[in-house]
CSV table of C-alpha atoms in Angstrom, one decimal:
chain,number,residue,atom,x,y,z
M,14,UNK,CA,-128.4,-30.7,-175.8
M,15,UNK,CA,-125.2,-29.4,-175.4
M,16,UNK,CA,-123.4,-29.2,-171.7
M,17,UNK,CA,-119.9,-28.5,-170.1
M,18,UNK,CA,-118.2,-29.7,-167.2
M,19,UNK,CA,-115.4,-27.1,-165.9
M,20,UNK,CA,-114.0,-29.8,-162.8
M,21,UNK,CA,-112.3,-27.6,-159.7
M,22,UNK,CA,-113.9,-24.0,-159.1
M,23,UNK,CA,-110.7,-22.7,-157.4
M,24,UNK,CA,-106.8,-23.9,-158.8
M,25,UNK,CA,-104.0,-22.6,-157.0
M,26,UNK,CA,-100.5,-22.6,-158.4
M,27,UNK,CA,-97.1,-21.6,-157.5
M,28,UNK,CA,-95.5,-19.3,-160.1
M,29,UNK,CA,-93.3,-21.2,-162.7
M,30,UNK,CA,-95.4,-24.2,-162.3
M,31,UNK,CA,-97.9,-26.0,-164.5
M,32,UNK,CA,-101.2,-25.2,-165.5
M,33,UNK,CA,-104.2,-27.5,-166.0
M,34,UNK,CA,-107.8,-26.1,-166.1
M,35,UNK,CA,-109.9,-29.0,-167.0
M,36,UNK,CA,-113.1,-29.4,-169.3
M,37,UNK,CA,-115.6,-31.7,-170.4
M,38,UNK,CA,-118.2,-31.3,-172.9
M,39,UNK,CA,-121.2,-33.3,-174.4
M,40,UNK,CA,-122.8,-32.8,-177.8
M,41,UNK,CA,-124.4,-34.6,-180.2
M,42,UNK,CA,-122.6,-33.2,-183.1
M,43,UNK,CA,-119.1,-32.1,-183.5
M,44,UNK,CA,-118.3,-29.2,-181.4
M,45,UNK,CA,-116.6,-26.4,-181.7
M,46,UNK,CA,-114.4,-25.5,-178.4
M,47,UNK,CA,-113.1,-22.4,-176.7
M,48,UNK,CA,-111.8,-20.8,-174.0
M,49,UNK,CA,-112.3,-17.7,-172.4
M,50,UNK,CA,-110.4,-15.6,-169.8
M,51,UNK,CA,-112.4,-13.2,-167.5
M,52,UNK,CA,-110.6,-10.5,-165.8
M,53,UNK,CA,-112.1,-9.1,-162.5
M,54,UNK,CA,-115.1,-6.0,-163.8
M,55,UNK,CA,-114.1,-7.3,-167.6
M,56,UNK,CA,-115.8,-8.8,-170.3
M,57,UNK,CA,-114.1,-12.0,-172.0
M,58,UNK,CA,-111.5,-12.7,-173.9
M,59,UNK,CA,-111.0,-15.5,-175.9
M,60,UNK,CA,-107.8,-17.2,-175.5
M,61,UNK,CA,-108.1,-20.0,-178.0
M,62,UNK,CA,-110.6,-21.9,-180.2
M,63,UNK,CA,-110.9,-25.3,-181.9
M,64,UNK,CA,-113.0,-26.0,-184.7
M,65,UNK,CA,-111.3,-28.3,-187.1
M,66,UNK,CA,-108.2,-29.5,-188.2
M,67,UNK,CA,-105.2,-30.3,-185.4
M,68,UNK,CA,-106.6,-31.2,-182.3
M,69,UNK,CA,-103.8,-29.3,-180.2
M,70,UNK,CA,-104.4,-25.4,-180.3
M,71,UNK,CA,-102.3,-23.0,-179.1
M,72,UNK,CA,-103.9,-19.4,-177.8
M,73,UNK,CA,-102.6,-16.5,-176.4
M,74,UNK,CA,-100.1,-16.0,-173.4
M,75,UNK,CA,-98.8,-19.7,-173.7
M,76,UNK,CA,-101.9,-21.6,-173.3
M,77,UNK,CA,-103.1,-24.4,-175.2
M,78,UNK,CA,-105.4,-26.9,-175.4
M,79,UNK,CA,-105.6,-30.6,-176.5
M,80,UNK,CA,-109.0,-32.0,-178.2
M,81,UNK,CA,-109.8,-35.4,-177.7
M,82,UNK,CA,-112.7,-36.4,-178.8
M,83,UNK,CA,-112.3,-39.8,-177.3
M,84,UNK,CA,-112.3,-38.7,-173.7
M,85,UNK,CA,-114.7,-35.3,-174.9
M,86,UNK,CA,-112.3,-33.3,-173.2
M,87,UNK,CA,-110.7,-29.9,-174.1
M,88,UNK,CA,-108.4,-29.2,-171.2
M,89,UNK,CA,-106.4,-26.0,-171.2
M,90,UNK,CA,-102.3,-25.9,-170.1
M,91,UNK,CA,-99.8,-23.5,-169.5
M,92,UNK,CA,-96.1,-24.5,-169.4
M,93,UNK,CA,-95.5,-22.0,-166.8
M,94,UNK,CA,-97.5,-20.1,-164.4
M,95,UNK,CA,-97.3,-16.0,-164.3
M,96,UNK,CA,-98.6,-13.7,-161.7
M,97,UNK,CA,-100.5,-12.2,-164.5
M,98,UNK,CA,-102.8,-15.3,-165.4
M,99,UNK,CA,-104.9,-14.8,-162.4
M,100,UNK,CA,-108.3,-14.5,-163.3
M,101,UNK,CA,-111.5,-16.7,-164.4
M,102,UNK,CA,-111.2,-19.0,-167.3
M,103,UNK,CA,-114.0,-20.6,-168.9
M,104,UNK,CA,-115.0,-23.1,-171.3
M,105,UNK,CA,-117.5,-23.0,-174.1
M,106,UNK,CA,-119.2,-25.3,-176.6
M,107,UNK,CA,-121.5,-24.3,-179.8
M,108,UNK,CA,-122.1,-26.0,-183.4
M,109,UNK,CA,-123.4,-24.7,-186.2
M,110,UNK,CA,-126.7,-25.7,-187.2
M,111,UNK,CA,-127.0,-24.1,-190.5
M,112,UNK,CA,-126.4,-20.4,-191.9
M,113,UNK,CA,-128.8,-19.4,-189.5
M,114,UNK,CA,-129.2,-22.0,-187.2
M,115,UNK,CA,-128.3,-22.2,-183.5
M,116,UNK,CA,-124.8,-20.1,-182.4
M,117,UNK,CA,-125.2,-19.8,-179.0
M,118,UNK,CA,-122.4,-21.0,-176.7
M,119,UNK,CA,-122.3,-23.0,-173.8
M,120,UNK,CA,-120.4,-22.1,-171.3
M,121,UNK,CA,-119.0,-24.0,-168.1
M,122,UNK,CA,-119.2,-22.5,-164.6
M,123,UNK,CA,-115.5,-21.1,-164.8
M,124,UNK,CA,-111.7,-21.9,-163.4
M,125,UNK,CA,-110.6,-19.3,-160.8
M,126,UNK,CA,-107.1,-19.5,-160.8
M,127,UNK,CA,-105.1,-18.4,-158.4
M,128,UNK,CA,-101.0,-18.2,-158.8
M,129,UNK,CA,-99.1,-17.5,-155.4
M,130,UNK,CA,-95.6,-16.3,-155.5
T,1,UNK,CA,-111.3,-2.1,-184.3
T,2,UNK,CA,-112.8,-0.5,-181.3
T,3,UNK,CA,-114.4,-3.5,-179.8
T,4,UNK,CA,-117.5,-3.8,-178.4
T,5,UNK,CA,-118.8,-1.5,-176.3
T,6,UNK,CA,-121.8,-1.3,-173.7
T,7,UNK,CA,-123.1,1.4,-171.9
T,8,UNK,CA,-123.8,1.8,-169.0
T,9,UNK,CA,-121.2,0.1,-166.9
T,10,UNK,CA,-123.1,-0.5,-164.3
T,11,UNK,CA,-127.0,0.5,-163.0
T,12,UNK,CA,-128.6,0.7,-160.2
T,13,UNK,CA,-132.6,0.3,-160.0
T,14,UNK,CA,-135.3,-0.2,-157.8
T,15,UNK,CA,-137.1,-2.8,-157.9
T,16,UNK,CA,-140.6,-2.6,-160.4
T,17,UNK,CA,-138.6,0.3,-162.2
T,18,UNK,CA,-137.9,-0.7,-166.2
T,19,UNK,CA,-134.2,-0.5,-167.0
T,20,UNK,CA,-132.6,-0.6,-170.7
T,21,UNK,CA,-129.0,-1.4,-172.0
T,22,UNK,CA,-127.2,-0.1,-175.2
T,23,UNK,CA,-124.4,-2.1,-177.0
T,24,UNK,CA,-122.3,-0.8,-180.2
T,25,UNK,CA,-120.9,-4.5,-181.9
T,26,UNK,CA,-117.4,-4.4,-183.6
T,27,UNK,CA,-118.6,-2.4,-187.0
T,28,UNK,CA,-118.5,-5.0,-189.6
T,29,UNK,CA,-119.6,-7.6,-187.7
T,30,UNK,CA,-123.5,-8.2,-188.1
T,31,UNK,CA,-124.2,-11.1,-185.3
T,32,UNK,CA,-124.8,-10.0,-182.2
T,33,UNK,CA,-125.6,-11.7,-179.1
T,34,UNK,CA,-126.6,-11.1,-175.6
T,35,UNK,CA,-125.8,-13.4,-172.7
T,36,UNK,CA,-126.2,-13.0,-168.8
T,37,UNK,CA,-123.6,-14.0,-165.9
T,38,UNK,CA,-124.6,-14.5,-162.4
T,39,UNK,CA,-122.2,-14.6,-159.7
T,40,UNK,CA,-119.9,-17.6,-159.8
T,41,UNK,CA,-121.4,-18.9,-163.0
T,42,UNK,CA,-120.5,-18.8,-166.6
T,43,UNK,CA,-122.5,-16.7,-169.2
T,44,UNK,CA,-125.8,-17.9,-170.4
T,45,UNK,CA,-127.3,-17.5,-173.6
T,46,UNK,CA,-130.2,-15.0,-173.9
T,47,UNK,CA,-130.9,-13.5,-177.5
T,48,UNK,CA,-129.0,-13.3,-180.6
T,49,UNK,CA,-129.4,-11.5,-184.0
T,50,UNK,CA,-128.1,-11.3,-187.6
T,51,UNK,CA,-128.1,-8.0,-188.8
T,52,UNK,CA,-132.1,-6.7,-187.4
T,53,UNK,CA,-133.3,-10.1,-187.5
T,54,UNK,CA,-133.5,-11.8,-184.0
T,55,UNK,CA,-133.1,-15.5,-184.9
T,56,UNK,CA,-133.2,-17.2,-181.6
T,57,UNK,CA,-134.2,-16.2,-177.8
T,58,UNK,CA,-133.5,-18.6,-175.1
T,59,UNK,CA,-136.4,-20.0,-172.2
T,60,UNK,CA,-134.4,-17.7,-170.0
T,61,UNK,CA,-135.7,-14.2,-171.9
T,62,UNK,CA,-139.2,-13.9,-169.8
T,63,UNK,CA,-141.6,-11.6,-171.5
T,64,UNK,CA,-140.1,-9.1,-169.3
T,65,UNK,CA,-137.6,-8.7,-171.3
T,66,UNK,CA,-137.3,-7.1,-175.1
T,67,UNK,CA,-133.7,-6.9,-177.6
T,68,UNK,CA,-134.0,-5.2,-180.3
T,69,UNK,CA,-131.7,-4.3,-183.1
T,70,UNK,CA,-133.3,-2.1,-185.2
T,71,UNK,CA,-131.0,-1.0,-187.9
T,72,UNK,CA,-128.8,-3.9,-187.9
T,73,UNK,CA,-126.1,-2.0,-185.8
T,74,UNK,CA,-126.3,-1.3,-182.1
T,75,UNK,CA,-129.0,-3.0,-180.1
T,76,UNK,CA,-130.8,-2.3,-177.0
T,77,UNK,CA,-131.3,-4.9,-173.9
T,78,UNK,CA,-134.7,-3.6,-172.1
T,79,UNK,CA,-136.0,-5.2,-168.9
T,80,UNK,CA,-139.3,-4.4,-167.5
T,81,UNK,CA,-140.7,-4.6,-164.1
T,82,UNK,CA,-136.4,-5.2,-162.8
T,83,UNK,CA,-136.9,-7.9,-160.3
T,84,UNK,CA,-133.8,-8.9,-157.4
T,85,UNK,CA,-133.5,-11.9,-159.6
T,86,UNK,CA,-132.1,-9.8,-162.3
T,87,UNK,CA,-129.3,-8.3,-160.9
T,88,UNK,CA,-126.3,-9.8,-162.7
T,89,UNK,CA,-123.8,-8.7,-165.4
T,90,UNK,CA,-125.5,-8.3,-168.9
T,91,UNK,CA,-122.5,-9.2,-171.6
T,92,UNK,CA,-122.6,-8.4,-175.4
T,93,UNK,CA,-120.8,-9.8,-178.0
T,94,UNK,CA,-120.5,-9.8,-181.6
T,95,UNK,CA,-118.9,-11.9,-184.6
T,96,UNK,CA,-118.4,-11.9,-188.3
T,97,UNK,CA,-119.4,-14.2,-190.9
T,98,UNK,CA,-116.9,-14.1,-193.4
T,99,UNK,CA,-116.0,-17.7,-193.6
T,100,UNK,CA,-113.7,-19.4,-191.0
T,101,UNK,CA,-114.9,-17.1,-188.5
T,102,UNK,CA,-116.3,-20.4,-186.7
T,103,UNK,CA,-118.4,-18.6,-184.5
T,104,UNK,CA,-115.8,-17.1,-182.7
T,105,UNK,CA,-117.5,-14.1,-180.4
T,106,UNK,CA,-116.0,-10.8,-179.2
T,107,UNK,CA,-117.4,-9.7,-175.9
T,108,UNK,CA,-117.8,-6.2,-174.5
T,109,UNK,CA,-117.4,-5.2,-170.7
T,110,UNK,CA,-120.7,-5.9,-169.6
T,111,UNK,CA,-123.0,-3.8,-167.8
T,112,UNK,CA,-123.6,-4.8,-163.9
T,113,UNK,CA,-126.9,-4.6,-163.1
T,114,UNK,CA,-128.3,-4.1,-159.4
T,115,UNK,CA,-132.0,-4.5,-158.5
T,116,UNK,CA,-132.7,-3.1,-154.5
């Protein structure tokens, strides 16, 4: 079974500074990775996936992500904080099992990030 | 590329009462999925089909509740006997699967639900 592990509910950063929303993931296979960003009354949007290929993934807005499959970690940074990336992020796990085999992603329980001016 | 789209926004139901939720996929994609978000939680997996074909349902779809996708286009979400247990936000998505796509899902806005 497949499980992720979204550590801190609530960051708080000052504008400008750095951003680290952390994630952990088990699978049995190799994953595939992603991150979502929830506004308030929104659906998701994705901000950046990996799948194969470079471990380091840049996404929308600035973010990106380093997978390390060593630590089974997939932890998402920004350079530089905006006002504008307040909102929910999450993490999410599926593989492939097949043409039509399982898709479903796993998600963690989501990054409210807060930025304070 | 209109997105995906869901309709409605947001219900509001007595409990007992049956309740059912539309979403329209991005056109050529042909998976669709339905997940459910409680309060402070991430999305979990409910239901998810390629084209009409509904290829796999989660423990968490009781009998209470039905998806169809009868054409292979929009689907419909239906919950019978709406319990307070229910209330949450109801999200579709939708992908392609032209290769490299990777599984990479496209969610709509979500309908809120709220069981009294």
């Amino acid at each position: 079974a497949q499980s992720v592990t979204q550590l801190g509910s609530h960051v708080s950063v000052s504008e400008g500074a750095l951003v680290l929303l952390r994630c952990n993931y088990s699978s049995s296979v190799p994953p595939y990775l992603f991150w979502y960003v929830q506004y308030p009354n929104q659906g998701l949007q994705l901000l950046l996936k990996y799948t194969t290929g470079a471990t380091l993934v840049k996404g929308i807005n600035g973010f990106e992500a380093e997978f390390k499959k060593s630590e089974t970690s997939f932890h998402l940074t920004k350079p530089s904080a905006h006002m504008s990336d307040a909102a929910e992020y999450f993490c999410a796990v599926s593989f492939i099992a097949g043409d039509t085999g399982r898709r479903a992603l796993t998600f963690g329980s989501g990054t409210r990030l807060q930025v304070q001016p | 590329d209109t997105g995906v789209s869901q309709n409605p926004r947001h219900k509001i139901t007595k409990r007992g009462q049956n309740v059912t939720f539309r979403c329209d996929p991005i056109s050529e994609h042909n998976r669709l999925y339905w997940y459910r978000q409680t309060l402070g939680q991430g999305p979990e997996f409910l239901t998810y089909f390629q084209n009409e074909a509904q290829l796999e349902k989660s423990r968490l779809l009781s009998d209470r509740f039905s998806a169809e996708r009868p054409k292979g286009s929009f689907s419909t979400l239906e919950i019978q006997r709406t319990e307070q247990g229910d209330s949450a936000m109801y999200l579709c998505a939708s992908s392609p699967t032209r290769q490299g796509a990777n599984n990479e899902q496209f969610f709509g806005p979500g309908t809120r639900l709220t069981v009294l």
